[in-house]
Tab-separated table of C-alpha atoms and ligand atoms in Angstrom:
chain	number	residue	atom	x	y	z
A	1	UNK	CA	-185.264	29.642	12.872
A	2	UNK	CA	-183.252	26.474	13.087
A	3	UNK	CA	-186.286	25.265	14.755
A	4	UNK	CA	-188.800	25.749	12.475
A	5	UNK	CA	-186.281	23.970	9.743
A	6	UNK	CA	-185.508	20.862	12.091
A	7	UNK	CA	-189.197	20.506	12.673
A	8	UNK	CA	-190.281	18.652	9.332
A	9	UNK	CA	-186.724	16.974	8.434
A	10	UNK	CA	-187.240	15.526	12.014
A	11	UNK	CA	-190.183	14.160	10.989
A	12	UNK	CA	-189.011	12.963	7.992
A	13	UNK	CA	-186.229	11.495	9.824
A	14	UNK	CA	-188.050	9.257	12.109
A	15	UNK	CA	-190.584	7.172	10.894
A	16	UNK	CA	-193.302	5.937	13.288
A	17	UNK	CA	-191.991	2.927	13.429
A	18	UNK	CA	-188.732	4.060	14.795
A	19	UNK	CA	-185.880	3.480	11.897
A	20	UNK	CA	-184.686	6.403	10.533
A	21	UNK	CA	-185.021	7.527	7.154
A	22	UNK	CA	-182.596	10.313	6.096
A	23	UNK	CA	-184.075	13.166	4.126
A	24	UNK	CA	-181.133	14.252	1.961
A	25	UNK	CA	-179.440	17.749	2.178
A	26	UNK	CA	-179.928	18.805	-1.082
A	27	UNK	CA	-182.895	17.387	-3.996
A	28	UNK	CA	-182.669	18.616	-7.403
A	29	UNK	CA	-185.754	17.165	-9.176
A	30	UNK	CA	-186.378	17.394	-12.371
A	31	UNK	CA	-185.410	20.754	-12.512
A	32	UNK	CA	-185.209	22.844	-16.320
A	33	UNK	CA	-184.061	25.972	-17.006
A	34	UNK	CA	-184.601	27.721	-20.459
A	35	UNK	CA	-183.511	30.819	-21.575
A	36	UNK	CA	-185.545	32.757	-23.747
A	37	UNK	CA	-185.279	35.853	-25.776
A	38	UNK	CA	-186.829	36.865	-29.148
A	39	UNK	CA	-184.214	35.592	-31.084
A	40	UNK	CA	-183.246	32.369	-29.583
A	41	UNK	CA	-183.784	29.663	-27.355
A	42	UNK	CA	-181.432	28.031	-24.904
A	43	UNK	CA	-181.941	24.652	-23.177
A	44	UNK	CA	-179.883	25.260	-20.266
A	45	UNK	CA	-180.654	22.674	-17.788
A	46	UNK	CA	-182.879	19.835	-18.847
A	47	UNK	CA	-185.016	17.541	-16.129
A	48	UNK	CA	-181.591	17.377	-13.950
A	49	UNK	CA	-181.820	15.494	-10.920
A	50	UNK	CA	-179.666	13.897	-8.177
A	51	UNK	CA	-179.124	14.186	-4.462
A	52	UNK	CA	-176.523	15.236	-2.488
A	53	UNK	CA	-176.661	14.160	1.505
A	54	UNK	CA	-175.488	16.179	4.394
A	55	UNK	CA	-171.946	16.195	4.923
A	56	UNK	CA	-171.297	15.003	1.295
A	57	UNK	CA	-168.779	16.838	-0.850
A	58	UNK	CA	-170.484	16.805	-4.564
A	59	UNK	CA	-168.584	18.450	-7.719
A	60	UNK	CA	-170.480	19.509	-10.574
A	61	UNK	CA	-168.310	18.810	-13.909
A	62	UNK	CA	-168.983	19.885	-17.147
A	63	UNK	CA	-167.716	21.337	-20.448
A	64	UNK	CA	-168.275	25.085	-20.683
A	65	UNK	CA	-172.211	25.727	-21.603
A	66	UNK	CA	-173.749	22.436	-19.953
A	67	UNK	CA	-175.259	24.480	-17.192
A	68	UNK	CA	-173.007	23.947	-14.043
A	69	UNK	CA	-173.808	27.928	-13.046
A	70	UNK	CA	-177.055	27.854	-14.135
A	71	UNK	CA	-177.909	25.097	-11.864
A	72	UNK	CA	-175.622	26.974	-9.188
A	73	UNK	CA	-177.293	29.985	-9.515
A	74	UNK	CA	-180.795	27.907	-9.016
A	75	UNK	CA	-179.630	25.888	-5.903
A	76	UNK	CA	-178.407	29.163	-4.744
A	77	UNK	CA	-181.950	30.426	-5.084
A	78	UNK	CA	-180.810	33.454	-7.252
A	79	UNK	CA	-182.548	32.349	-10.745
A	80	UNK	CA	-185.765	29.920	-10.495
A	81	UNK	CA	-186.223	26.921	-12.457
A	82	UNK	CA	-188.695	26.869	-15.396
A	83	UNK	CA	-189.772	22.727	-14.421
A	84	UNK	CA	-188.822	21.170	-11.563
A	85	UNK	CA	-187.767	21.867	-8.060
A	86	UNK	CA	-185.050	22.191	-5.914
A	87	UNK	CA	-185.469	21.163	-2.311
A	88	UNK	CA	-183.222	21.919	1.004
A	89	UNK	CA	-183.759	19.246	3.872
A	90	UNK	CA	-187.198	18.990	2.218
A	91	UNK	CA	-188.257	22.717	1.371
A	92	UNK	CA	-188.449	24.172	-1.944
A	93	UNK	CA	-186.175	26.633	-2.806
A	94	UNK	CA	-187.763	30.094	-3.545
A	95	UNK	CA	-184.631	32.345	-3.112
A	96	UNK	CA	-181.177	33.267	-1.531
A	97	UNK	CA	-181.297	32.134	2.245
A	98	UNK	CA	-178.490	32.352	4.976
A	99	UNK	CA	-178.262	28.549	4.905
A	100	UNK	CA	-175.905	28.646	1.760
A	101	UNK	CA	-172.953	30.212	1.591
A	102	UNK	CA	-171.674	31.289	-2.010
A	103	UNK	CA	-168.060	31.275	-2.947
A	104	UNK	CA	-167.401	33.023	-7.021
A	105	UNK	CA	-164.468	32.070	-9.025
A	106	UNK	CA	-164.118	36.237	-9.469
A	107	UNK	CA	-163.684	36.522	-5.762
A	108	UNK	CA	-166.393	39.149	-5.517
A	109	UNK	CA	-164.746	41.029	-2.626
A	110	UNK	CA	-165.897	44.232	-1.195
A	111	UNK	CA	-162.434	46.265	-2.727
A	112	UNK	CA	-163.404	49.371	-0.476
A	113	UNK	CA	-163.475	46.657	2.859
A	114	UNK	CA	-160.359	45.317	4.429
A	115	UNK	CA	-160.444	41.446	5.249
A	116	UNK	CA	-162.218	42.049	8.507
A	117	UNK	CA	-164.853	43.702	6.676
A	118	UNK	CA	-165.489	40.985	4.114
A	119	UNK	CA	-165.947	38.552	6.751
A	120	UNK	CA	-168.045	40.591	8.781
A	121	UNK	CA	-170.593	41.336	5.693
A	122	UNK	CA	-172.966	38.501	6.148
A	123	UNK	CA	-172.922	38.626	10.239
A	124	UNK	CA	-173.340	42.845	10.150
A	125	UNK	CA	-176.793	41.542	7.579
A	126	UNK	CA	-177.476	38.853	10.052
A	127	UNK	CA	-177.679	41.652	12.528
A	128	UNK	CA	-174.747	40.016	15.233
A	129	UNK	CA	-173.665	42.487	17.532
A	130	UNK	CA	-169.912	42.772	19.407
A	131	UNK	CA	-168.835	40.704	20.979
A	132	UNK	CA	-170.007	37.813	18.946
A	133	UNK	CA	-169.028	39.912	15.455
A	134	UNK	CA	-165.498	39.974	15.987
A	135	UNK	CA	-165.146	36.929	17.862
A	136	UNK	CA	-166.880	34.866	14.728
A	137	UNK	CA	-164.580	36.818	12.503
A	138	UNK	CA	-161.180	35.515	14.362
A	139	UNK	CA	-162.643	32.188	14.370
A	140	UNK	CA	-162.644	32.126	10.582
A	141	UNK	CA	-159.421	34.047	9.848
A	142	UNK	CA	-157.736	31.418	12.063
A	143	UNK	CA	-159.575	28.421	10.100
A	144	UNK	CA	-158.170	29.938	6.758
A	145	UNK	CA	-154.960	31.018	7.959
A	146	UNK	CA	-155.410	34.981	7.083
A	147	UNK	CA	-155.175	36.357	10.492
A	148	UNK	CA	-152.356	38.236	9.705
A	149	UNK	CA	-153.915	39.922	7.190
A	150	UNK	CA	-157.409	41.017	8.802
A	151	UNK	CA	-156.494	44.312	8.274
A	152	UNK	CA	-155.419	44.215	4.384
A	153	UNK	CA	-157.253	45.145	2.056
A	154	UNK	CA	-158.158	42.641	-1.091
A	155	UNK	CA	-155.541	44.527	-3.938
A	156	UNK	CA	-152.853	44.000	-1.406
A	157	UNK	CA	-153.304	40.049	-1.702
A	158	UNK	CA	-152.759	36.884	-4.120
A	159	UNK	CA	-154.971	35.564	-5.998
A	160	UNK	CA	-155.209	31.898	-3.106
A	161	UNK	CA	-155.822	35.015	-0.347
A	162	UNK	CA	-158.425	36.400	-2.016
A	163	UNK	CA	-160.320	33.455	-2.348
A	164	UNK	CA	-159.114	32.097	0.919
A	165	UNK	CA	-161.002	35.083	2.439
A	166	UNK	CA	-164.258	34.480	-0.341
A	167	UNK	CA	-164.353	31.232	1.761
A	168	UNK	CA	-164.452	33.021	5.154
A	169	UNK	CA	-166.899	35.126	4.069
A	170	UNK	CA	-168.779	32.443	2.995
A	171	UNK	CA	-168.504	30.521	5.971
A	172	UNK	CA	-169.026	33.274	8.692
A	173	UNK	CA	-172.959	32.878	8.932
A	174	UNK	CA	-172.844	29.170	8.994
A	175	UNK	CA	-174.567	28.199	6.499
A	176	UNK	CA	-175.347	24.218	6.385
A	177	UNK	CA	-174.106	24.102	2.320
A	178	UNK	CA	-171.553	25.707	0.625
A	179	UNK	CA	-171.705	25.929	-2.925
A	180	UNK	CA	-168.851	26.970	-5.221
A	181	UNK	CA	-168.512	28.073	-8.735
A	182	UNK	CA	-164.883	27.376	-9.919
A	183	UNK	CA	-163.485	29.013	-6.893
A	184	UNK	CA	-159.993	27.979	-8.266
A	185	UNK	CA	-160.216	28.921	-11.745
A	186	UNK	CA	-158.277	32.311	-11.110
A	187	UNK	CA	-155.417	30.892	-9.490
A	188	UNK	CA	-152.101	29.432	-10.830
A	189	UNK	CA	-151.986	25.385	-10.423
A	190	UNK	CA	-149.451	25.554	-6.948
A	191	UNK	CA	-151.934	27.764	-5.011
A	192	UNK	CA	-154.903	25.466	-6.438
A	193	UNK	CA	-153.239	22.487	-4.921
A	194	UNK	CA	-152.647	24.282	-1.417
A	195	UNK	CA	-156.407	25.130	-1.814
A	196	UNK	CA	-157.795	22.057	-2.105
A	197	UNK	CA	-156.205	20.726	0.648
A	198	UNK	CA	-157.323	23.547	2.667
A	199	UNK	CA	-161.239	23.271	1.751
A	200	UNK	CA	-160.994	19.527	2.474
A	201	UNK	CA	-159.244	20.146	6.061
A	202	UNK	CA	-162.540	22.927	6.489
A	203	UNK	CA	-164.597	20.739	4.941
A	204	UNK	CA	-163.771	17.728	7.394
A	205	UNK	CA	-163.647	20.190	10.489
A	206	UNK	CA	-167.268	21.393	9.536
A	207	UNK	CA	-168.977	18.925	8.374
A	208	UNK	CA	-170.359	21.369	5.765
A	209	UNK	CA	-172.376	19.874	2.405
A	210	UNK	CA	-170.604	20.960	-0.063
A	211	UNK	CA	-171.215	21.455	-3.694
A	212	UNK	CA	-168.721	22.674	-6.006
A	213	UNK	CA	-168.761	23.504	-9.755
A	214	UNK	CA	-165.775	22.950	-11.951
A	215	UNK	CA	-165.004	21.797	-15.390
A	216	UNK	CA	-161.430	20.380	-14.223
A	217	UNK	CA	-161.951	16.847	-13.961
A	218	UNK	CA	-158.680	16.189	-12.048
A	219	UNK	CA	-160.067	18.935	-9.079
A	220	UNK	CA	-163.368	16.957	-9.067
A	221	UNK	CA	-161.690	13.445	-8.718
A	222	UNK	CA	-159.329	15.083	-6.255
A	223	UNK	CA	-162.171	16.640	-4.267
A	224	UNK	CA	-165.510	14.760	-4.289
A	225	UNK	CA	-167.367	12.176	-2.899
A	226	UNK	CA	-169.233	12.075	-5.758
A	227	UNK	CA	-168.977	13.733	-9.310
A	228	UNK	CA	-172.354	14.847	-10.863
A	229	UNK	CA	-170.967	14.792	-14.688
A	230	UNK	CA	-172.737	16.745	-17.432
A	231	UNK	CA	-173.833	17.383	-20.997
A	232	UNK	CA	-174.345	20.472	-22.898
A	233	UNK	CA	-177.620	20.894	-25.627
A	234	UNK	CA	-179.223	20.624	-23.459
A	235	UNK	CA	-177.674	21.156	-20.518
A	236	UNK	CA	-178.214	17.333	-18.778
A	237	UNK	CA	-176.562	14.749	-16.260
A	238	UNK	CA	-174.704	12.216	-18.260
A	239	UNK	CA	-173.725	9.929	-14.674
A	240	UNK	CA	-172.793	10.327	-11.055
A	241	UNK	CA	-169.784	8.588	-10.515
A	242	UNK	CA	-168.678	7.403	-7.046
A	243	UNK	CA	-165.227	8.467	-6.043
A	244	UNK	CA	-164.345	5.476	-4.132
A	245	UNK	CA	-160.574	6.855	-2.830
A	246	UNK	CA	-159.229	7.088	0.527
A	247	UNK	CA	-158.238	10.591	1.487
A	248	UNK	CA	-155.616	12.246	1.060
A	249	UNK	CA	-155.687	11.381	-2.660
A	250	UNK	CA	-152.854	11.313	-4.957
A	251	UNK	CA	-152.727	12.477	-8.369
A	252	UNK	CA	-149.965	9.587	-9.043
A	253	UNK	CA	-152.161	6.623	-7.997
A	254	UNK	CA	-153.437	4.739	-10.634
A	255	UNK	CA	-156.855	4.702	-9.171
A	256	UNK	CA	-157.296	8.245	-9.730
A	257	UNK	CA	-155.722	8.364	-13.645
A	258	UNK	CA	-158.515	5.721	-13.635
A	259	UNK	CA	-161.164	8.316	-12.511
A	260	UNK	CA	-159.775	10.846	-14.323
A	261	UNK	CA	-159.508	8.842	-17.473
A	262	UNK	CA	-163.761	7.485	-16.899
A	263	UNK	CA	-165.117	10.893	-16.198
A	264	UNK	CA	-163.050	12.639	-19.390
A	265	UNK	CA	-164.718	9.737	-21.357
A	266	UNK	CA	-168.033	10.654	-20.367
A	267	UNK	CA	-167.434	14.042	-20.753
A	268	UNK	CA	-165.950	13.394	-24.215
A	269	UNK	CA	-162.896	14.850	-23.852
B	1	LIG	P1	-171.265	26.609	-17.079
B	1	LIG	O1	-171.413	27.333	-16.512
B	1	LIG	O2	-171.609	25.204	-17.237
B	1	LIG	O3	-170.202	27.337	-18.295
B	1	LIG	P2	-173.991	28.556	-17.921
B	1	LIG	O4	-174.948	27.875	-16.982
B	1	LIG	O5	-173.306	29.555	-17.570
B	1	LIG	O6	-172.722	27.065	-18.655
B	1	LIG	O7	-174.835	28.257	-19.428
B	1	LIG	C1	-175.368	27.518	-19.649
B	1	LIG	C2	-175.790	27.626	-20.917
B	1	LIG	O8	-177.306	28.301	-21.026
B	1	LIG	C3	-175.163	28.699	-21.812
B	1	LIG	O9	-175.843	28.046	-23.427
B	1	LIG	C4	-175.630	29.909	-21.833
B	1	LIG	O10	-174.709	30.542	-23.075
B	1	LIG	C5	-177.158	30.293	-21.377
B	1	LIG	N1	-177.020	30.924	-20.669
B	1	LIG	C6	-176.870	31.254	-19.121
B	1	LIG	N2	-177.419	32.079	-18.856
B	1	LIG	C7	-177.594	32.942	-19.707
B	1	LIG	C8	-178.733	34.332	-19.785
B	1	LIG	N3	-178.572	35.008	-18.599
B	1	LIG	N4	-179.343	34.303	-20.890
B	1	LIG	C9	-179.297	33.573	-21.803
B	1	LIG	N5	-178.855	32.420	-21.832
B	1	LIG	C10	-178.033	32.182	-20.836
B	2	LIG	MG1	-170.152	28.856	-15.624
């Protein structure tokens, strides 16, 4: 599987003269998405294009209804675009795959499974047997700091802990890309700050490519290498902003506030 995926990429990477031309990890290429019914026609995405490099942390930010979730679902392979194409490592997305791990705002945990059982899910789907499965689950629970809660049920956990289970579950099958749709939208501000630190640590430890959807401009500036700023009606890219601030980033840093103002200005807040 990995070998098949590496083939075309290796070719594209190594030009015949020996120079390396990196294939972007994710290419969103002229994507349109129209929802049509008898009564209405919604242009959720119109000619959306941007790329994400391997290991990059990119946030999609924009007002409610600008197509963030639609784009997330399209990259995830849960929706087909009505125009254009998404490519991962140069190959068109035609459906979901274990190369993309997903985290949702509403956790999406199985209430009848323990923390361990939730993290096990994708591994079971992939047919990973014991003892490898347990070893991987233990690694993931340690990564998100939940080793003590392996046997708890979701209802016994706080919102922040549930979301850490969601992250552990998404990463368990070792996806190349982590896709998150407003994952911290349901937790309080203090927990959110803590989850930001954790996510950034996990990102730097694992080297994953992260695409993170949020409507919170400060969250986008805190986390990303680049912010894709979207606008609504139709959903489109307004501008892509490079966030050139060293990490760890502080909200009190004047440069941080400047980026936040700039992105807010683009959104029209
Ligand atoms: P966001 O996540 O940025 O708030 P969405 O992607 O959820 O935006 O929605 C973008 C637009 O597409 C909105 O106008 C929304 O009402 C519409 N939309 C989203 N999903 C559907 C659907 N399944 N059917 C019809 N319209 C939809
Ligand atoms: Mg949304």
